[in-house]
Amino acid sequence: MSAKIKIIPFGGVRENGKNMYAVDVNGSIYILDCGLKYPENELLGIDVVIPDWNYLRENKDRIVAVFLTHGHADAIGALPYFLTEFNVPVFGSEMTVALAKIDVATEPKLKNYDDFHVVDEKTEIDFGDVVVSFFSTTHSIPESMGIVLKTDEGQIVYTGDFKFDQTAKPGYQTDYARLGAIGQAGVLALLSDSANAENPAMNASEQTIAEDIEETFNYREGRIVVACVASNILRIQQVFDAAAKTGRKVCLTGQDLEKIVHTAMKLGKLSFDDDLLVTPEQLGSLKPDETVVLQTGKMGEPIKAIQRMANKQEKTFNIQEGDLVYITTTPSHAMDTTVAQTRDMIYRAGGEVKAISDDLNSSGHAYKRDLQLMLNLMKPKYLVPIQGEYRLLNAHANAAMELGIPAEHIFILAKGDVLTYSNGKIGLGEGIDVSDTMIDGIGVGDIGNIVLRDRKVLADDGIFIAVVTIDRKKKQIVAEPKITSRGFVYVKANKDLMQESANIISKAVQNNLDNKEFDWGHLKQDVREHLSHYLFEQTHRRPVILPVIMEVNQHHRRSGNKEKTGAKPKQQPKAKKAPVSVKSDSATKAQKPNHKAHRNRKRRRAAKPAETTDNK
């Protein structure tokens, strides 16, 4: 009986990062990587984005395990969130598992989780219908691996991040013989890295990059601030080697980087002399040309941390006159604008900028010819380009067609597409709904498109708050509208606009009070519509309009009971206003106060108003 196979991307297609793919073989689901991505500019306030796995929640009993290719955030970053919901085993190389444990340890709910399994390129795991094995690849982190799922219909191969580099050192080397053997055994579908598919130029060897870093350290006078991804172990080793050869000391920033460095040292993946590292306190006693500051930022993302250093917002280190900021990471194309802004900030702070990508093609991903070499080694029947925006997936498809692979055998998928192979036929089946899950602080998935839309409106046009107090029983406005504006216009310079806005609000409120069928929702919507139309007409802006309606019921107290004969009446304080019972606009009906007099009770002053805001 032939196997029924489904390939479902939950991320990593038509976007940068967030790699996660599910391969369903005869009802058993194998998860390949579980990564996150850093937010782009329009995701205001969002820390990171992870895949949406509603489909997996509905099928959690069918999940076999998670298989990891390497230890970067785009492959393991979402694992802590995933494991809080799915108690399944995790497989990866020794280095990958060690970094995954660091991430998982930050989640309190997973303090007892310990279902990690270390594998290598020689490991085979038999799950019955599927045999899972691995192969070594070259990337910017040691022990990076590709994954092979052997089925009755052929092999499903997932490359993970890779490139080919003949000068790679042990721990980073590709096993070319193993790749050829996998191809000879027959590959049904190849899920292959496309992150650098547009680039026609050969990647610089890591040996050349190491020499460039050493040359920069040798000839630069003054302090050097190196921007690097925390989990890029290869680049960190190159920085350490160059610092040691040029007589500089290295200061690490942040606990994340220290944990990763110490973990890599413990596993023998990093090596350096004990006196190379210095503390922030020791840094002050060294000359600028004797120091290197290694900045990786929160969660290993260095660009935003460099921005804070340029704006003098970091507690320990900030950009100083004469500093060189050396960007040794290669940001994605989506970060081009952010990187340009960061460069500008650095120069404003008195520093200079050099990026390793200015002179060298330093990508850790396969360029066009590398991708074609992988295809020639694997000889897949079907190709699924992954890991990249649409144009990159399309460039990979074009490179494959140059080798003679038919266009109908190449599938550029979107998130939630279900590529189904059954009875010798392949095609797109009924898709599933897969969106993004946004992480803001400790909130997971509680920020949706509506919240992001409001944040964008607030950022673009500001907020306009109108507070009105009414007496619904008397059908009158008790207090004229009080208007507050933030991020919209400067109130003192726009008195006419504010006065006319107040008149529009008063008119809309009074019209609703005069209506026999009074409705709170209609009142607030009426205020919004009239005010929004006027403000757009005058300013061509659409601020968030927040009407705050407070209701009061004014009642005079009844006369108290006569005092007993001979008893001296207690003097009551004079009240300037009649007692007021106040309720918010969300209440449906005022509760009548109990006006029965009590002896020796002081007259109660106006109740404190209860103000409510109505979110848009």
Coordinates of C-alpha atoms in Angstrom, one line a residue:
M1 CA 0.0 0.0 0.0
S2 CA 1.4 3.4 -1.0
A3 CA 2.0 6.0 1.6
K4 CA 0.0 9.2 1.7
I5 CA 2.2 12.2 2.3
K6 CA 1.4 15.8 3.1
I7 CA 3.8 18.7 3.3
I8 CA 2.5 21.8 5.2
P9 CA 4.5 25.0 5.8
F10 CA 3.6 26.9 9.0
G11 CA 6.2 29.5 8.3
G12 CA 9.4 30.2 6.4
V13 CA 7.7 30.6 3.0
R14 CA 7.2 34.0 1.4
E15 CA 8.9 35.6 4.5
N16 CA 12.2 35.8 6.3
G17 CA 12.7 33.4 9.2
K18 CA 10.0 31.6 11.3
N19 CA 10.9 28.2 9.7
M20 CA 8.5 25.4 10.6
Y21 CA 7.3 22.6 8.3
A22 CA 5.1 19.6 9.0
V23 CA 5.4 16.4 7.0
D24 CA 2.4 14.1 7.5
V25 CA 3.1 10.5 6.5
N26 CA 0.1 8.1 6.9
G27 CA -1.4 10.3 9.7
S28 CA 1.9 10.8 11.7
I29 CA 3.1 14.4 11.8
Y30 CA 6.9 15.1 11.8
I31 CA 7.8 18.8 12.7
L32 CA 10.9 20.2 11.0
D33 CA 12.3 23.2 12.9
C34 CA 10.3 25.5 15.1
G35 CA 11.6 29.0 14.6
L36 CA 10.6 32.7 15.0
K37 CA 11.2 35.9 13.1
Y38 CA 11.9 39.4 14.3
P39 CA 9.2 41.9 13.5
E40 CA 9.3 44.2 10.6
N41 CA 8.6 48.0 11.0
E42 CA 4.8 47.9 10.7
L43 CA 4.5 45.5 13.6
L44 CA 4.5 48.2 16.2
G45 CA 5.6 47.1 19.7
I46 CA 5.8 43.4 18.7
D47 CA 8.9 41.6 20.1
V48 CA 8.9 38.5 17.9
V49 CA 6.5 36.5 15.6
I50 CA 6.0 32.8 15.9
P51 CA 4.0 30.3 13.7
D52 CA 0.3 29.7 14.3
W53 CA -0.4 26.1 15.1
N54 CA -4.2 25.8 15.5
Y55 CA -4.1 22.9 13.1
L56 CA -1.6 21.1 15.2
R57 CA -3.7 21.7 18.3
E58 CA -6.5 19.9 16.6
N59 CA -4.2 17.0 15.7
K60 CA -1.8 17.0 18.7
D61 CA -2.1 13.3 19.3
R62 CA -0.6 12.7 15.8
I63 CA 2.6 14.7 16.4
V64 CA 5.6 12.3 16.5
A65 CA 8.5 14.7 17.4
V66 CA 10.3 18.0 16.5
F67 CA 13.5 17.7 14.5
L68 CA 15.9 20.7 14.5
T69 CA 18.5 21.5 11.9
H70 CA 20.6 24.1 13.8
G71 CA 20.6 26.5 16.7
H72 CA 19.7 29.9 15.2
A73 CA 16.5 31.6 16.3
D74 CA 14.8 31.1 12.9
A75 CA 15.0 27.3 13.6
I76 CA 14.6 27.0 17.4
G77 CA 13.2 30.3 18.7
A78 CA 9.5 29.3 18.9
L79 CA 10.3 26.0 20.7
P80 CA 9.6 27.3 24.3
Y81 CA 6.1 28.4 23.2
F82 CA 5.5 25.2 21.2
L83 CA 6.5 22.8 24.1
T84 CA 4.2 24.5 26.5
E85 CA 1.3 23.1 24.4
F86 CA 2.8 20.0 22.9
N87 CA 4.7 17.5 25.1
V88 CA 6.7 15.8 22.3
P89 CA 10.4 14.8 22.1
V90 CA 12.9 17.1 20.4
F91 CA 15.9 15.8 18.3
G92 CA 19.0 17.8 17.3
S93 CA 22.7 17.8 17.3
E94 CA 24.6 18.4 20.6
M95 CA 25.1 22.1 19.9
T96 CA 21.6 22.6 18.7
V97 CA 20.1 20.9 21.7
A98 CA 22.3 22.8 24.1
L99 CA 21.1 26.2 22.6
A100 CA 17.5 24.9 22.6
K101 CA 17.8 24.1 26.3
I102 CA 18.9 27.7 27.0
D103 CA 15.7 29.0 25.2
V104 CA 13.4 26.5 26.9
A105 CA 14.8 27.3 30.3
T106 CA 13.4 30.8 30.1
E107 CA 9.8 29.4 30.1
P108 CA 8.7 28.6 33.7
K109 CA 6.1 26.1 32.5
L110 CA 8.9 24.0 31.1
K111 CA 11.2 23.7 34.1
N112 CA 10.5 19.9 34.2
Y113 CA 10.7 19.3 30.5
D114 CA 13.7 17.1 29.6
D115 CA 12.8 15.1 26.5
F116 CA 15.7 16.2 24.3
H117 CA 17.6 13.7 22.3
V118 CA 21.1 14.3 20.8
V119 CA 21.7 12.9 17.3
D120 CA 24.4 13.2 14.6
E121 CA 24.9 12.6 10.9
K122 CA 25.2 8.8 11.6
T123 CA 21.9 8.5 13.5
E124 CA 18.9 6.7 12.1
I125 CA 15.5 6.6 14.0
D126 CA 12.9 4.1 12.9
F127 CA 9.3 5.2 13.5
G128 CA 7.7 2.4 11.5
D129 CA 6.4 4.1 8.3
V130 CA 9.3 6.6 8.4
V131 CA 13.0 6.3 9.1
V132 CA 14.6 9.7 10.0
S133 CA 18.2 10.3 9.4
F134 CA 20.5 13.3 9.1
F135 CA 23.4 14.8 7.1
S136 CA 26.1 17.4 7.9
T137 CA 25.9 20.8 6.3
T138 CA 27.9 24.0 6.3
H139 CA 26.4 27.0 8.1
S140 CA 27.6 29.8 10.5
I141 CA 27.0 27.5 13.5
P142 CA 28.6 24.2 14.2
E143 CA 26.8 20.9 13.8
S144 CA 24.2 22.2 11.4
M145 CA 22.3 19.3 9.8
G146 CA 19.8 18.5 7.1
I147 CA 17.0 16.0 7.7
V148 CA 15.9 13.0 5.7
L149 CA 12.5 11.3 6.1
K150 CA 12.6 7.9 4.3
T151 CA 9.2 6.7 3.2
D152 CA 7.9 3.9 1.0
E153 CA 7.4 6.4 -1.8
G154 CA 10.8 7.9 -1.6
Q155 CA 12.7 10.3 0.6
I156 CA 11.6 13.8 1.8
V157 CA 14.8 15.9 2.3
Y158 CA 14.9 19.2 4.3
T159 CA 18.2 21.0 3.9
G160 CA 17.8 23.6 6.6
D161 CA 20.2 26.5 6.2
F162 CA 23.3 25.6 4.2
K163 CA 26.0 26.7 1.9
F164 CA 29.1 25.0 0.4
D165 CA 32.5 26.1 1.5
Q166 CA 35.6 24.0 0.7
T167 CA 37.6 25.7 3.4
A168 CA 35.2 25.0 6.2
K169 CA 36.7 23.7 9.4
P170 CA 35.7 20.5 11.2
G171 CA 32.3 20.8 12.8
Y172 CA 31.2 23.0 9.8
Q173 CA 32.0 20.7 6.9
T174 CA 29.5 19.3 4.5
D175 CA 29.4 15.5 3.9
Y176 CA 29.4 15.4 0.1
A177 CA 29.5 11.6 -0.1
R178 CA 26.4 11.4 2.1
L179 CA 24.6 13.9 -0.1
G180 CA 25.4 11.8 -3.1
A181 CA 24.2 8.6 -1.4
I182 CA 20.9 10.2 -0.5
G183 CA 20.4 11.2 -4.1
Q184 CA 21.2 7.8 -5.3
A185 CA 18.5 6.3 -3.0
G186 CA 15.8 8.4 -4.6
V187 CA 14.5 11.8 -3.4
L188 CA 10.7 12.3 -3.8
A189 CA 10.7 16.0 -2.6
L190 CA 13.5 18.4 -1.7
L191 CA 12.7 21.3 0.7
S192 CA 15.6 23.5 0.0
D193 CA 17.0 26.8 1.4
S194 CA 16.3 29.8 -0.8
A195 CA 17.4 32.7 1.4
N196 CA 20.3 33.7 -1.0
A197 CA 18.9 32.4 -4.3
E198 CA 18.9 35.8 -6.0
N199 CA 22.7 36.2 -5.5
P200 CA 24.6 35.1 -8.6
A201 CA 28.0 35.7 -7.0
M202 CA 30.0 33.1 -5.0
N203 CA 30.0 33.4 -1.3
A204 CA 33.3 34.4 0.3
S205 CA 35.0 31.6 2.1
E206 CA 35.1 31.8 5.9
Q207 CA 38.9 31.8 5.7
T208 CA 38.7 35.1 3.7
I209 CA 36.2 36.5 6.1
A210 CA 38.4 35.7 9.1
E211 CA 41.3 37.5 7.4
D212 CA 39.2 40.6 6.7
I213 CA 38.2 40.7 10.4
E214 CA 41.8 40.4 11.5
E215 CA 42.9 43.2 9.1
T216 CA 40.2 45.5 10.4
F217 CA 41.2 44.9 14.0
N218 CA 44.9 45.4 13.2
Y219 CA 44.7 48.7 11.3
R220 CA 41.9 50.4 13.2
E221 CA 42.7 52.8 16.0
G222 CA 40.2 53.3 18.7
R223 CA 37.5 51.1 20.2
I224 CA 35.7 48.6 18.0
V225 CA 32.0 47.6 18.6
V226 CA 31.2 44.4 16.8
A227 CA 27.5 43.8 16.0
C228 CA 27.0 40.0 15.7
V229 CA 24.1 37.5 16.1
A230 CA 24.6 35.8 19.4
S231 CA 24.3 32.3 18.0
N232 CA 26.7 32.8 15.1
I233 CA 29.4 30.8 16.8
L234 CA 31.7 30.8 13.8
R235 CA 31.7 34.6 13.6
I236 CA 32.3 34.9 17.4
Q237 CA 35.3 32.5 17.1
Q238 CA 36.7 34.7 14.3
V239 CA 36.3 37.8 16.4
F240 CA 38.0 36.2 19.3
D241 CA 40.9 35.0 17.1
A242 CA 41.4 38.4 15.5
A243 CA 41.3 40.2 18.9
A244 CA 43.9 37.8 20.3
K245 CA 46.2 38.3 17.4
T246 CA 46.0 42.1 17.5
G247 CA 46.4 42.5 21.2
R248 CA 42.8 43.5 22.0
K249 CA 40.5 42.3 24.9
V250 CA 36.9 41.4 24.3
C251 CA 33.9 42.5 26.5
L252 CA 30.7 40.6 26.1
T253 CA 27.3 42.3 26.4
G254 CA 24.2 40.7 27.8
Q255 CA 23.4 37.5 29.6
D256 CA 22.2 35.8 26.4
L257 CA 25.6 36.1 24.8
E258 CA 27.4 34.9 27.9
K259 CA 25.3 31.8 28.2
I260 CA 25.9 30.9 24.6
V261 CA 29.6 31.5 24.8
H262 CA 30.0 29.5 27.9
T263 CA 27.8 26.7 26.5
A264 CA 29.9 26.6 23.3
M265 CA 33.1 26.6 25.4
K266 CA 31.8 23.7 27.5
L267 CA 31.1 21.7 24.3
G268 CA 34.5 22.6 22.8
K269 CA 33.0 24.6 20.0
L270 CA 34.7 27.8 21.0
S271 CA 38.3 28.2 22.1
F272 CA 40.3 31.2 23.4
D273 CA 42.7 32.2 26.2
D274 CA 41.3 32.8 29.6
D275 CA 42.6 36.4 29.7
L276 CA 40.9 37.4 26.5
L277 CA 37.6 38.3 28.0
V278 CA 37.2 41.4 30.3
T279 CA 34.3 42.7 32.4
P280 CA 32.7 46.1 31.8
E281 CA 34.5 47.4 34.9
Q282 CA 37.9 46.3 33.6
L283 CA 37.2 47.9 30.2
G284 CA 37.6 51.4 31.6
S285 CA 41.2 50.7 32.5
L286 CA 42.2 49.7 28.9
K287 CA 43.1 52.0 26.1
P288 CA 40.4 52.3 23.3
D289 CA 42.7 50.6 20.8
E290 CA 43.0 47.6 23.1
T291 CA 39.3 46.9 23.3
V292 CA 36.5 45.1 21.4
V293 CA 32.9 45.3 22.6
L294 CA 30.8 42.4 21.3
Q295 CA 27.2 43.5 21.0
T296 CA 24.4 41.0 20.2
G297 CA 21.4 42.6 21.7
K298 CA 18.2 41.1 23.1
M299 CA 17.5 37.6 21.8
G300 CA 20.6 37.8 19.7
E301 CA 19.4 40.5 17.4
P302 CA 22.2 43.2 17.3
I303 CA 20.8 46.1 15.2
K304 CA 18.3 47.5 17.7
A305 CA 20.9 47.3 20.4
I306 CA 23.3 49.3 18.3
Q307 CA 20.6 51.9 17.8
R308 CA 20.2 52.2 21.6
M309 CA 24.0 52.6 21.9
A310 CA 24.0 55.3 19.3
N311 CA 21.2 57.1 21.1
K312 CA 23.0 56.9 24.5
Q313 CA 20.3 54.6 25.9
E314 CA 22.4 51.7 27.0
K315 CA 23.4 51.5 30.7
T316 CA 26.9 50.0 30.2
F317 CA 28.2 51.0 26.7
N318 CA 27.3 53.8 24.3
I319 CA 28.8 54.9 21.0
Q320 CA 31.7 57.3 21.6
E321 CA 33.6 59.7 19.4
G322 CA 36.1 57.6 17.3
D323 CA 34.3 54.3 17.8
L324 CA 34.1 51.9 14.8
V325 CA 30.9 49.9 14.7
Y326 CA 31.7 46.7 12.7
I327 CA 28.6 44.9 11.5
T328 CA 29.6 41.3 11.0
T329 CA 26.0 40.0 10.5
T330 CA 24.2 40.0 7.2
P331 CA 20.7 41.4 7.8
S332 CA 17.9 40.3 5.5
H333 CA 16.7 42.6 2.7
A334 CA 13.6 43.5 4.8
M335 CA 16.0 45.1 7.3
D336 CA 17.7 47.4 4.7
T337 CA 15.9 50.5 5.8
T338 CA 16.5 49.8 9.5
V339 CA 20.2 49.2 8.9
A340 CA 20.5 52.5 6.9
Q341 CA 18.8 54.3 9.8
T342 CA 21.2 52.7 12.2
R343 CA 24.2 53.8 10.2
D344 CA 23.0 57.4 10.3
M345 CA 22.5 57.2 14.1
I346 CA 26.1 55.9 14.5
Y347 CA 27.6 58.7 12.5
R348 CA 25.5 61.3 14.5
A349 CA 26.9 59.8 17.7
G350 CA 30.5 60.4 16.4
G351 CA 31.3 56.8 15.3
E352 CA 32.0 55.2 12.0
V353 CA 30.5 52.1 10.4
K354 CA 31.9 49.2 8.5
A355 CA 29.8 46.2 7.4
I356 CA 31.5 43.0 6.5
S357 CA 29.0 42.7 3.6
D358 CA 30.3 46.0 2.1
D359 CA 33.4 44.2 0.8
L360 CA 32.6 40.5 0.9
N361 CA 29.6 38.3 0.0
S362 CA 29.4 36.9 3.5
S363 CA 26.0 35.1 3.5
G364 CA 25.6 31.9 5.4
H365 CA 23.1 30.7 2.8
A366 CA 23.6 29.0 -0.6
Y367 CA 23.9 31.2 -3.7
K368 CA 22.5 30.2 -7.1
R369 CA 25.3 27.7 -8.0
D370 CA 25.3 26.1 -4.6
L371 CA 21.6 25.5 -4.9
Q372 CA 22.1 23.9 -8.3
L373 CA 24.8 21.7 -6.9
M374 CA 22.5 20.5 -4.2
L375 CA 19.8 19.7 -6.8
N376 CA 22.4 17.8 -8.9
L377 CA 23.4 15.8 -5.9
M378 CA 19.9 15.1 -4.7
K379 CA 18.1 14.6 -8.1
P380 CA 14.7 15.2 -6.5
K381 CA 11.5 14.4 -8.4
Y382 CA 9.8 17.5 -6.9
L383 CA 11.3 20.7 -5.5
V384 CA 9.7 22.9 -2.8
P385 CA 11.7 26.1 -2.4
I386 CA 11.5 27.4 1.2
Q387 CA 13.1 30.0 3.5
G388 CA 12.7 33.3 1.8
E389 CA 10.4 35.9 0.4
Y390 CA 8.5 35.1 -2.8
R391 CA 11.1 36.6 -5.2
L392 CA 13.7 34.4 -3.6
L393 CA 11.6 31.2 -3.9
N394 CA 10.9 32.2 -7.5
A395 CA 14.7 32.7 -8.2
H396 CA 15.3 29.2 -6.8
A397 CA 12.6 27.8 -9.1
N398 CA 14.2 29.5 -12.1
A399 CA 17.6 28.1 -11.1
A400 CA 16.1 24.6 -10.9
M401 CA 14.5 25.0 -14.4
E402 CA 17.9 25.8 -15.8
L403 CA 18.8 22.2 -14.8
G404 CA 15.9 20.8 -16.7
I405 CA 13.5 20.3 -13.8
P406 CA 10.0 20.9 -15.2
A407 CA 8.0 23.9 -13.9
E408 CA 5.1 21.6 -12.9
H409 CA 7.4 19.7 -10.5
I410 CA 8.3 22.9 -8.6
F411 CA 5.9 24.1 -5.9
I412 CA 6.1 27.6 -4.4
L413 CA 3.9 27.2 -1.4
A414 CA 2.3 29.7 1.0
K415 CA 1.7 29.2 4.7
G416 CA -1.2 26.8 5.1
D417 CA -0.9 25.2 1.7
V418 CA -1.1 21.4 1.8
L419 CA 1.0 19.7 -0.8
T420 CA -0.4 16.1 -1.0
Y421 CA 1.2 13.0 -2.6
S422 CA -0.8 9.9 -3.0
N423 CA -1.0 7.0 -5.5
G424 CA 1.9 8.5 -7.6
K425 CA 0.1 11.9 -8.0
I426 CA 1.0 15.2 -6.3
G427 CA -0.9 18.4 -6.1
L428 CA -2.3 21.1 -3.7
G429 CA -5.1 19.8 -1.5
E430 CA -7.5 21.8 0.6
G431 CA -5.4 24.3 2.6
I432 CA -5.6 25.1 6.3
D433 CA -5.8 28.5 8.0
V434 CA -2.3 29.6 9.2
S435 CA -1.7 33.1 10.4
D436 CA 1.1 34.7 12.6
T437 CA 1.1 34.6 16.4
M438 CA 2.6 37.8 17.8
I439 CA 4.5 38.0 21.0
D440 CA 4.3 41.3 22.9
G441 CA 6.0 41.1 26.4
I442 CA 4.5 38.1 28.1
G443 CA 1.4 38.1 25.9
V444 CA 1.3 35.3 23.4
G445 CA -1.2 35.7 20.6
D446 CA -3.3 38.4 22.4
I447 CA -2.2 41.1 19.8
G448 CA -4.3 40.8 16.6
N449 CA -4.7 42.8 13.5
I450 CA -7.2 45.1 15.1
V451 CA -4.8 46.0 17.9
L452 CA -2.0 46.6 15.3
R453 CA -4.3 48.7 13.2
D454 CA -5.1 50.9 16.2
R455 CA -1.4 51.1 17.1
K456 CA -0.6 52.3 13.6
V457 CA -3.4 54.9 13.7
L458 CA -2.1 56.1 17.0
A459 CA 1.4 56.3 15.6
D460 CA 0.2 58.1 12.4
D461 CA -2.6 60.4 13.6
G462 CA -2.7 60.3 17.4
I463 CA -5.7 60.2 19.7
F464 CA -8.6 62.6 20.4
I465 CA -10.5 62.2 23.7
A466 CA -13.8 64.0 24.4
V467 CA -15.3 63.8 27.9
V468 CA -18.9 64.9 28.4
T469 CA -21.1 64.8 31.5
I470 CA -24.9 64.4 31.0
D471 CA -28.1 64.2 33.0
R472 CA -30.2 61.8 31.1
K473 CA -33.3 62.3 33.3
K474 CA -33.3 66.1 32.7
K475 CA -32.0 65.6 29.1
Q476 CA -29.3 68.1 29.4
I477 CA -25.5 68.4 29.3
V478 CA -24.2 69.1 32.8
A479 CA -20.6 69.8 31.9
E480 CA -19.4 71.1 28.5
P481 CA -17.1 68.8 26.6
K482 CA -13.5 68.6 27.7
I483 CA -11.1 67.7 24.9
T484 CA -7.7 66.2 25.2
S485 CA -5.5 65.5 22.2
R486 CA -2.2 63.5 22.0
G487 CA -0.2 63.1 18.8
F488 CA -2.9 64.8 16.7
V489 CA -2.5 68.7 16.9
Y490 CA -1.1 71.1 19.4
V491 CA -4.2 72.2 21.3
K492 CA -3.1 75.7 22.2
A493 CA -2.4 76.6 18.6
N494 CA -5.7 75.2 17.3
K495 CA -8.3 76.7 19.6
D496 CA -10.8 77.3 16.9
L497 CA -10.6 73.6 15.9
M498 CA -11.1 72.5 19.5
Q499 CA -14.0 74.9 20.0
E500 CA -15.8 73.8 16.9
S501 CA -15.1 70.1 17.9
A502 CA -16.7 70.8 21.3
N503 CA -19.8 72.3 19.6
I504 CA -20.1 69.3 17.3
I505 CA -19.9 67.0 20.3
S506 CA -22.5 69.0 22.2
K507 CA -24.9 69.0 19.3
A508 CA -24.5 65.2 18.7
V509 CA -25.0 64.5 22.5
Q510 CA -28.0 66.7 22.8
N511 CA -29.7 65.2 19.7
N512 CA -29.3 61.8 21.3
L513 CA -30.7 63.0 24.7
D514 CA -33.7 64.4 22.9
N515 CA -34.4 61.1 21.3
K516 CA -37.0 59.0 23.1
E517 CA -35.1 55.8 22.2
F518 CA -31.8 56.7 23.9
D519 CA -29.0 54.2 23.3
W520 CA -25.5 54.5 24.7
G521 CA -23.8 52.7 21.7
H522 CA -25.6 55.0 19.3
L523 CA -24.6 58.1 21.2
K524 CA -20.9 57.2 21.1
Q525 CA -21.0 56.2 17.5
D526 CA -22.8 59.4 16.6
V527 CA -20.1 61.4 18.3
R528 CA -17.4 59.5 16.5
E529 CA -18.9 59.9 13.1
H530 CA -19.6 63.6 13.3
L531 CA -16.3 64.4 14.8
S532 CA -14.3 62.1 12.5
H533 CA -15.9 63.7 9.5
Y534 CA -15.1 67.2 10.7
L535 CA -11.5 66.5 11.8
F536 CA -10.7 64.8 8.5
E537 CA -12.2 67.7 6.6
Q538 CA -10.0 70.2 8.5
T539 CA -6.8 68.3 8.9
H540 CA -6.9 65.2 6.5
R541 CA -6.0 63.0 9.5
R542 CA -8.0 60.3 11.2
P543 CA -7.1 60.1 14.9
V544 CA -8.5 57.5 17.2
I545 CA -11.6 59.2 18.7
L546 CA -12.4 58.1 22.2
P547 CA -15.7 59.6 23.6
V548 CA -16.0 59.3 27.4
I549 CA -19.6 59.9 28.5
M550 CA -20.4 60.2 32.2
E551 CA -23.9 60.4 33.6
V552 CA -25.2 62.1 36.8
N553 CA -28.6 62.1 38.5
Q554 CA -29.1 65.2 40.6
H555 CA -31.5 64.9 43.6
H556 CA -32.1 67.2 46.6
R557 CA -32.2 65.6 50.0
R558 CA -35.5 65.2 51.8
S559 CA -35.9 66.9 55.2
G560 CA -34.6 64.8 58.1
N561 CA -36.7 63.6 61.0
K562 CA -37.3 65.9 63.8
E563 CA -34.8 65.7 66.6
K564 CA -35.9 64.4 70.0
T565 CA -37.1 67.0 72.5
G566 CA -34.3 68.4 74.5
A567 CA -31.6 67.0 72.2
K568 CA -29.4 69.5 70.7
P569 CA -29.4 69.1 66.9
K570 CA -26.1 68.5 65.3
Q571 CA -25.1 71.2 62.9
Q572 CA -24.8 70.0 59.3
P573 CA -22.2 71.4 57.0
K574 CA -23.4 73.5 54.2
A575 CA -23.5 71.8 50.8
K576 CA -22.7 73.9 47.8
K577 CA -24.3 71.4 45.5
A578 CA -27.1 68.9 45.7
P579 CA -25.9 65.4 46.3
V580 CA -25.1 63.6 43.0
S581 CA -25.3 60.0 42.2
V582 CA -22.9 59.2 39.3
K583 CA -22.7 56.1 37.1
S584 CA -20.7 55.1 34.1
D585 CA -22.2 55.1 30.6
S586 CA -22.2 51.3 30.6
A587 CA -24.9 51.1 33.3
T588 CA -28.4 50.5 32.1
K589 CA -30.5 52.0 34.8
A590 CA -29.7 54.3 37.7
Q591 CA -30.3 52.8 41.2
K592 CA -32.6 55.1 43.3
P593 CA -30.7 56.2 46.3
N594 CA -32.2 55.5 49.7
H595 CA -33.2 59.0 51.0
K596 CA -34.4 57.9 54.5
A597 CA -32.8 60.2 57.0
H598 CA -30.6 59.0 59.7
R599 CA -30.0 60.8 63.0
N600 CA -26.7 62.5 63.4
R601 CA -25.6 61.5 59.8
K602 CA -23.6 64.1 58.0
R603 CA -24.8 65.3 54.7
R604 CA -23.0 63.4 52.0
R605 CA -21.1 65.3 49.4
A606 CA -21.2 64.5 45.7
A607 CA -20.2 61.0 44.9
K608 CA -17.0 60.5 43.1
P609 CA -17.6 60.2 39.4
A610 CA -16.9 56.8 37.8
E611 CA -15.3 57.4 34.5
T612 CA -15.3 54.7 31.8
T613 CA -13.5 54.7 28.5
D614 CA -14.8 52.9 25.5
N615 CA -12.2 51.3 23.4
K616 CA -12.6 51.5 19.7

